[in-house]
Coordinates of C-alpha atoms and ligand atoms in Angstrom, one line a residue:
M4 CA 30.6 54.1 -35.3
K5 CA 28.9 51.6 -33.0
I6 CA 28.2 53.2 -29.7
A7 CA 26.8 51.5 -26.6
V8 CA 25.0 53.5 -23.9
L9 CA 25.2 51.8 -20.5
S10 CA 22.0 52.8 -18.8
R11 CA 19.3 51.1 -16.8
N12 CA 16.5 53.0 -18.5
P13 CA 16.2 54.0 -22.1
N14 CA 13.5 56.5 -21.3
L15 CA 15.6 58.7 -19.1
Y16 CA 16.1 62.2 -20.7
S17 CA 19.9 61.9 -20.8
T18 CA 19.9 58.4 -22.3
R19 CA 17.3 59.4 -24.9
R20 CA 19.2 62.5 -25.9
L21 CA 22.5 60.6 -26.3
V22 CA 20.8 58.0 -28.4
E23 CA 19.1 60.6 -30.5
A24 CA 22.3 62.7 -30.9
G25 CA 24.3 59.7 -31.9
R26 CA 21.8 58.5 -34.5
E27 CA 21.4 62.0 -35.9
R28 CA 25.1 61.9 -36.6
G29 CA 24.9 58.6 -38.4
H30 CA 26.0 56.2 -35.7
E31 CA 24.6 53.0 -34.6
V32 CA 23.6 53.4 -31.0
R33 CA 22.3 50.7 -28.6
V34 CA 21.2 51.1 -25.0
I35 CA 22.5 48.3 -22.8
D36 CA 20.9 47.8 -19.4
T37 CA 23.9 47.7 -17.1
L38 CA 22.5 45.2 -14.7
R39 CA 21.6 42.7 -17.5
A40 CA 25.1 42.6 -18.9
Y41 CA 27.2 39.7 -17.6
M42 CA 30.7 38.6 -18.4
N43 CA 33.1 35.8 -18.7
I44 CA 36.2 36.9 -16.9
A45 CA 38.0 33.5 -16.9
S46 CA 38.4 33.4 -20.7
H47 CA 41.5 34.7 -22.5
K48 CA 39.2 36.5 -24.8
P49 CA 37.0 38.8 -22.7
S50 CA 33.4 39.0 -23.7
I51 CA 30.1 40.5 -22.5
H52 CA 26.8 38.6 -22.7
Y53 CA 23.5 40.3 -22.8
K54 CA 20.1 38.7 -22.4
G55 CA 21.3 35.4 -23.7
E56 CA 23.5 36.6 -26.6
E57 CA 27.1 37.6 -26.9
L58 CA 27.4 41.3 -27.5
E59 CA 28.7 42.5 -30.8
P60 CA 31.9 44.7 -30.8
F61 CA 31.5 48.4 -30.1
D62 CA 33.7 51.3 -30.9
A63 CA 32.7 53.4 -27.9
V64 CA 30.7 53.1 -24.7
I65 CA 28.9 55.9 -22.9
P66 CA 28.6 55.0 -19.2
R67 CA 25.5 56.4 -17.4
I68 CA 26.0 54.5 -14.1
G69 CA 23.8 55.5 -11.2
A70 CA 25.4 55.9 -7.8
S71 CA 23.4 52.9 -6.4
I72 CA 25.0 50.5 -8.9
T73 CA 28.6 51.9 -9.0
F74 CA 30.2 48.6 -8.1
Y75 CA 28.5 46.4 -10.7
G76 CA 28.5 49.2 -13.3
A77 CA 32.2 49.8 -13.0
A78 CA 32.8 46.0 -13.5
V79 CA 30.8 46.0 -16.7
L80 CA 32.5 49.1 -18.0
R81 CA 35.9 47.6 -17.1
Q82 CA 35.0 44.6 -19.2
F83 CA 34.3 46.8 -22.2
E84 CA 37.7 48.5 -21.6
M85 CA 39.4 45.1 -21.5
M86 CA 37.8 44.4 -24.9
G87 CA 39.4 47.6 -26.2
V88 CA 36.2 49.7 -26.4
F89 CA 36.7 53.4 -25.9
P90 CA 35.0 54.6 -22.7
L91 CA 33.7 58.2 -22.6
N92 CA 34.7 58.1 -18.9
E93 CA 37.0 55.3 -17.6
S94 CA 35.8 52.9 -14.9
V95 CA 38.6 53.9 -12.6
A96 CA 37.8 57.6 -12.9
I97 CA 34.1 56.9 -12.2
S98 CA 34.8 54.8 -9.1
R99 CA 37.2 57.4 -7.9
S100 CA 34.6 60.2 -8.3
R101 CA 32.0 58.3 -6.3
D102 CA 34.1 58.6 -3.2
K103 CA 33.5 62.2 -2.1
L104 CA 36.4 62.3 0.4
R105 CA 38.9 60.6 -2.0
S106 CA 37.8 63.1 -4.7
L107 CA 38.4 66.1 -2.4
Q108 CA 41.8 64.7 -1.3
L109 CA 42.8 64.3 -5.0
L110 CA 41.7 67.8 -5.9
S111 CA 43.4 69.3 -2.8
R112 CA 46.7 67.5 -3.8
K113 CA 46.6 69.3 -7.1
G114 CA 45.8 72.7 -5.6
V115 CA 42.2 73.0 -6.8
G116 CA 40.2 75.5 -4.7
L117 CA 38.0 73.7 -2.1
P118 CA 35.9 74.6 0.9
V119 CA 37.9 73.9 4.0
T120 CA 36.8 70.4 4.9
G121 CA 37.3 68.1 7.8
F122 CA 36.6 64.4 8.5
A123 CA 36.8 62.5 11.7
H124 CA 35.7 59.2 13.2
S125 CA 35.7 59.6 17.0
P126 CA 33.2 61.8 18.9
D127 CA 36.1 62.7 21.1
D128 CA 37.6 64.7 18.2
I129 CA 34.5 66.8 17.5
P130 CA 35.6 70.1 19.3
D131 CA 38.9 70.2 17.4
L132 CA 37.3 69.1 14.2
I133 CA 35.0 72.1 14.4
S134 CA 37.8 74.6 15.2
M135 CA 39.9 73.0 12.4
V136 CA 37.3 74.1 9.8
G137 CA 37.1 77.6 11.3
G138 CA 34.1 77.2 13.7
A139 CA 30.5 78.0 13.1
P140 CA 28.6 78.5 10.9
L141 CA 29.4 75.2 9.2
V142 CA 27.9 72.6 7.0
I143 CA 27.7 68.9 7.9
K144 CA 27.3 66.4 5.1
L145 CA 26.4 62.8 5.0
L146 CA 28.8 61.2 2.5
E147 CA 26.1 59.1 1.0
G148 CA 23.5 61.9 0.7
T149 CA 22.2 63.2 -2.6
Q150 CA 19.8 65.9 -3.8
G151 CA 20.6 68.0 -0.8
I152 CA 19.2 65.5 1.7
G153 CA 21.8 64.9 4.4
V154 CA 23.3 68.4 4.1
V155 CA 22.8 70.4 7.3
M156 CA 23.9 73.9 8.2
C157 CA 24.7 74.7 11.8
E158 CA 24.8 78.3 12.9
T159 CA 26.4 77.7 16.2
E160 CA 29.1 75.4 17.5
K161 CA 26.8 73.9 20.1
A162 CA 24.4 72.9 17.3
A163 CA 27.3 71.5 15.2
E164 CA 28.5 69.4 18.2
S165 CA 25.1 67.8 18.8
V166 CA 24.4 67.1 15.1
L167 CA 27.9 65.6 14.7
E168 CA 27.4 63.4 17.8
A169 CA 24.1 62.2 16.5
F170 CA 25.4 61.3 13.1
M171 CA 28.5 59.6 14.6
G172 CA 26.2 57.7 16.9
L173 CA 24.4 56.4 13.9
K174 CA 27.7 55.3 12.4
A175 CA 27.2 57.6 9.4
N176 CA 30.1 58.8 7.3
I177 CA 30.1 62.6 7.5
M178 CA 32.3 65.5 6.6
V179 CA 32.3 69.0 8.0
Q180 CA 32.8 72.0 5.8
E181 CA 33.2 75.7 6.2
Y182 CA 29.9 77.4 5.2
I183 CA 30.3 79.6 2.1
R184 CA 27.8 82.2 3.1
E185 CA 28.8 84.7 0.4
A186 CA 27.7 82.1 -2.3
G187 CA 24.2 83.4 -1.3
G188 CA 22.5 80.0 -1.7
A189 CA 23.8 79.6 -5.3
D190 CA 26.1 77.2 -7.0
I191 CA 27.4 76.9 -10.5
R192 CA 27.2 73.7 -12.5
C193 CA 29.8 73.6 -15.2
L194 CA 29.5 70.9 -17.9
V195 CA 33.0 69.9 -19.0
V196 CA 33.6 68.0 -22.2
G197 CA 37.2 67.3 -23.2
E198 CA 39.1 70.3 -21.8
K199 CA 36.3 72.8 -22.2
V200 CA 33.3 74.1 -20.3
I201 CA 30.6 73.7 -22.9
A202 CA 27.7 74.9 -20.8
A203 CA 27.2 76.5 -17.4
M204 CA 24.2 77.3 -15.3
K205 CA 23.5 78.9 -11.9
R206 CA 21.3 77.1 -9.4
Q207 CA 19.7 79.4 -6.9
A208 CA 18.1 78.1 -3.7
K209 CA 14.6 79.2 -2.9
P210 CA 14.3 82.0 -0.3
G211 CA 15.2 80.9 3.2
E212 CA 17.1 77.9 2.0
F213 CA 20.9 77.5 1.4
R214 CA 20.8 74.3 -0.7
S215 CA 20.5 75.1 -4.4
N216 CA 19.4 71.6 -5.4
L217 CA 16.5 71.7 -7.9
H218 CA 14.9 68.9 -5.8
R219 CA 14.9 71.3 -2.9
G220 CA 13.0 73.9 -4.8
G221 CA 16.1 75.7 -6.4
S222 CA 15.8 77.3 -9.8
A223 CA 18.3 77.3 -12.7
S224 CA 19.4 80.2 -14.9
L225 CA 22.0 81.1 -17.4
I226 CA 25.3 82.4 -16.1
K227 CA 28.5 83.8 -17.5
I228 CA 31.4 82.3 -15.7
T229 CA 34.8 83.9 -15.2
P230 CA 38.0 82.6 -16.7
E231 CA 39.1 81.5 -13.3
E232 CA 35.9 79.5 -12.8
R233 CA 36.3 78.0 -16.2
M234 CA 39.9 77.0 -15.4
T235 CA 38.9 75.5 -12.1
A236 CA 36.2 73.3 -13.6
V237 CA 38.5 72.1 -16.4
R238 CA 41.3 71.3 -13.9
A239 CA 38.9 69.5 -11.5
A240 CA 37.6 67.2 -14.3
K241 CA 41.2 66.6 -15.4
V242 CA 42.5 65.7 -12.0
M243 CA 39.6 63.2 -11.6
G244 CA 40.5 61.7 -15.0
L245 CA 37.0 62.4 -16.4
N246 CA 36.5 63.4 -20.0
V247 CA 33.0 64.4 -19.3
A248 CA 32.0 65.8 -15.9
G249 CA 29.6 68.1 -14.1
V250 CA 31.7 70.3 -11.8
D251 CA 29.8 72.1 -9.1
I252 CA 31.4 75.3 -7.9
L253 CA 30.6 77.8 -5.2
R254 CA 31.7 81.5 -5.5
S255 CA 33.6 82.1 -2.2
N256 CA 35.5 85.2 -1.2
H257 CA 38.7 83.1 -1.6
G258 CA 37.9 82.3 -5.2
P259 CA 35.9 79.5 -6.8
V260 CA 35.7 76.4 -4.7
V261 CA 34.8 72.9 -6.1
M262 CA 32.0 71.2 -4.1
E263 CA 31.7 68.1 -6.3
V264 CA 32.7 66.5 -9.6
N265 CA 29.9 64.3 -11.1
S266 CA 30.9 61.6 -13.6
S267 CA 27.3 61.1 -15.0
P268 CA 25.9 64.6 -15.1
G269 CA 22.3 64.9 -16.0
L270 CA 21.6 66.6 -19.4
E271 CA 18.0 67.8 -18.9
G272 CA 18.6 70.8 -16.7
I273 CA 21.7 72.1 -18.4
E274 CA 20.3 71.6 -22.0
S275 CA 17.0 73.3 -21.2
T276 CA 18.6 76.2 -19.3
T277 CA 21.4 76.9 -21.8
G278 CA 19.8 75.7 -25.0
K279 CA 23.1 73.9 -25.8
D280 CA 23.1 70.6 -27.6
V281 CA 25.2 69.0 -24.9
A282 CA 24.4 65.4 -26.1
G283 CA 25.6 66.4 -29.6
L284 CA 28.8 67.8 -28.2
I285 CA 29.5 64.6 -26.3
I286 CA 29.0 62.5 -29.4
E287 CA 31.3 64.9 -31.3
Y288 CA 33.9 64.3 -28.5
I289 CA 33.7 60.6 -29.1
E290 CA 34.0 61.0 -32.8
K291 CA 37.2 62.9 -32.4
N292 CA 38.8 60.8 -29.6
A293 CA 37.6 57.2 -29.8
R294 CA 40.4 54.8 -30.7
P295 CA 40.6 51.1 -29.9
N296 CA 42.6 50.1 -26.9
Q297 CA 43.1 53.6 -25.7
T298 CA 42.0 53.2 -22.0
R299 CA 44.9 54.4 -20.0
T300 CA 44.3 51.9 -17.3
R301 CA 43.0 49.2 -19.5
G302 CA 40.7 48.1 -16.7
K303 CA 43.6 47.4 -14.4
G304 CA 42.9 49.8 -11.7
Ligands
LIG19 N1 30.1 74.4 2.2 C1 29.0 74.9 1.7 N2 28.7 76.3 1.8 C2 27.6 76.8 1.3 N3 26.6 76.1 0.6 C3 26.8 74.7 0.5 C4 28.0 74.1 1.0 N4 28.0 72.8 0.7 C5 26.8 72.6 0.0 N5 26.1 73.8 -0.1 C6 24.8 73.9 -0.7 O1 24.1 72.7 -0.5 C7 23.8 72.1 -1.7 C8 23.9 70.6 -1.6 O2 25.2 70.2 -1.2 P1 26.0 69.0 -2.0 O3 25.9 69.2 -3.5 O4 27.3 68.9 -1.4 O5 25.1 67.7 -1.6 P2 24.1 66.9 -2.4 O6 23.6 67.7 -3.6 O7 23.1 66.3 -1.5 O8 25.0 65.7 -3.0 P3 25.2 65.4 -4.5 O9 25.6 66.6 -5.2 O10 26.4 64.4 -4.4 O11 24.0 64.8 -5.0 C9 24.7 72.6 -2.7 O12 24.2 72.6 -4.0 C10 25.0 74.1 -2.2 O13 23.9 74.9 -2.7
LIG20 MG1 24.9 68.5 -5.1

């Protein structure tokens, strides 16, 4: 097969591993710099140009679109879809997953376990917002935060009020969430491919910290997940319409709750922690599922 990997940087671990795994299995794999692909939308025959040439046809495309280029990346991926190329994850599903609130709303509609979460615009609604999510302690999150930055824990309602006022004053988009203390500073990253969790790892925050992000000093280890956790991760990916996803789960005393569903999960941490050939399993998924013109939305959404 001819496989394109949409990625800004061929040297990133995940990109390198996908290229390597594809070639090992006898496929022709080419990395396309997402921001250098451009397209002719007016024509009846959609095409993609790249650094001065028209791109040859591909059988499948693996999108690795960073959060900062979601808008342009989704447009490029949609163009591949319009040309009938099989996308590992569809553009519509990726755009959807990048909106944290929309994702939680979709998951809640399908009854997937979630931390109790609130969202408001006006500072006048802060007191009720806090009581709605069950009072302190609670977690306040900037919607555009990553790597744990912009996630704040407030032990008291007074603290929560002033942090919320400050963020709202800065016109930041925020959500308020019940604090899952019983998770003990750990979360579980489940790597879903197709309808299976093919690898899972636990990330534990360093002592005195509740955020388990590796960038915040957390450490990863192997974990055996329960059937309920497995089912939750698979359902979350399915609700989002993602074939491949990194589903982050907290162990709460009301069962597993989904914190986030990531459409371009990194492979380095999960492969090195679990020893699984995740890249190989992704290529295998493509081999089994790639068909021309199979995108459900065909780039319409
Ligand atoms: N409601 C919560 N209760 C307990 N711990 C939480 C809660 N929300 C987040 N955490 C902890 O804080 C960490 C960071 O939170 P989260 O993943 O939501 O933000 P982020 O990592 O900054 O964003 P992203 O995952 O989109 O990059 C989580 O990995 C988890 O360990
Ligand atoms: Mg996170």
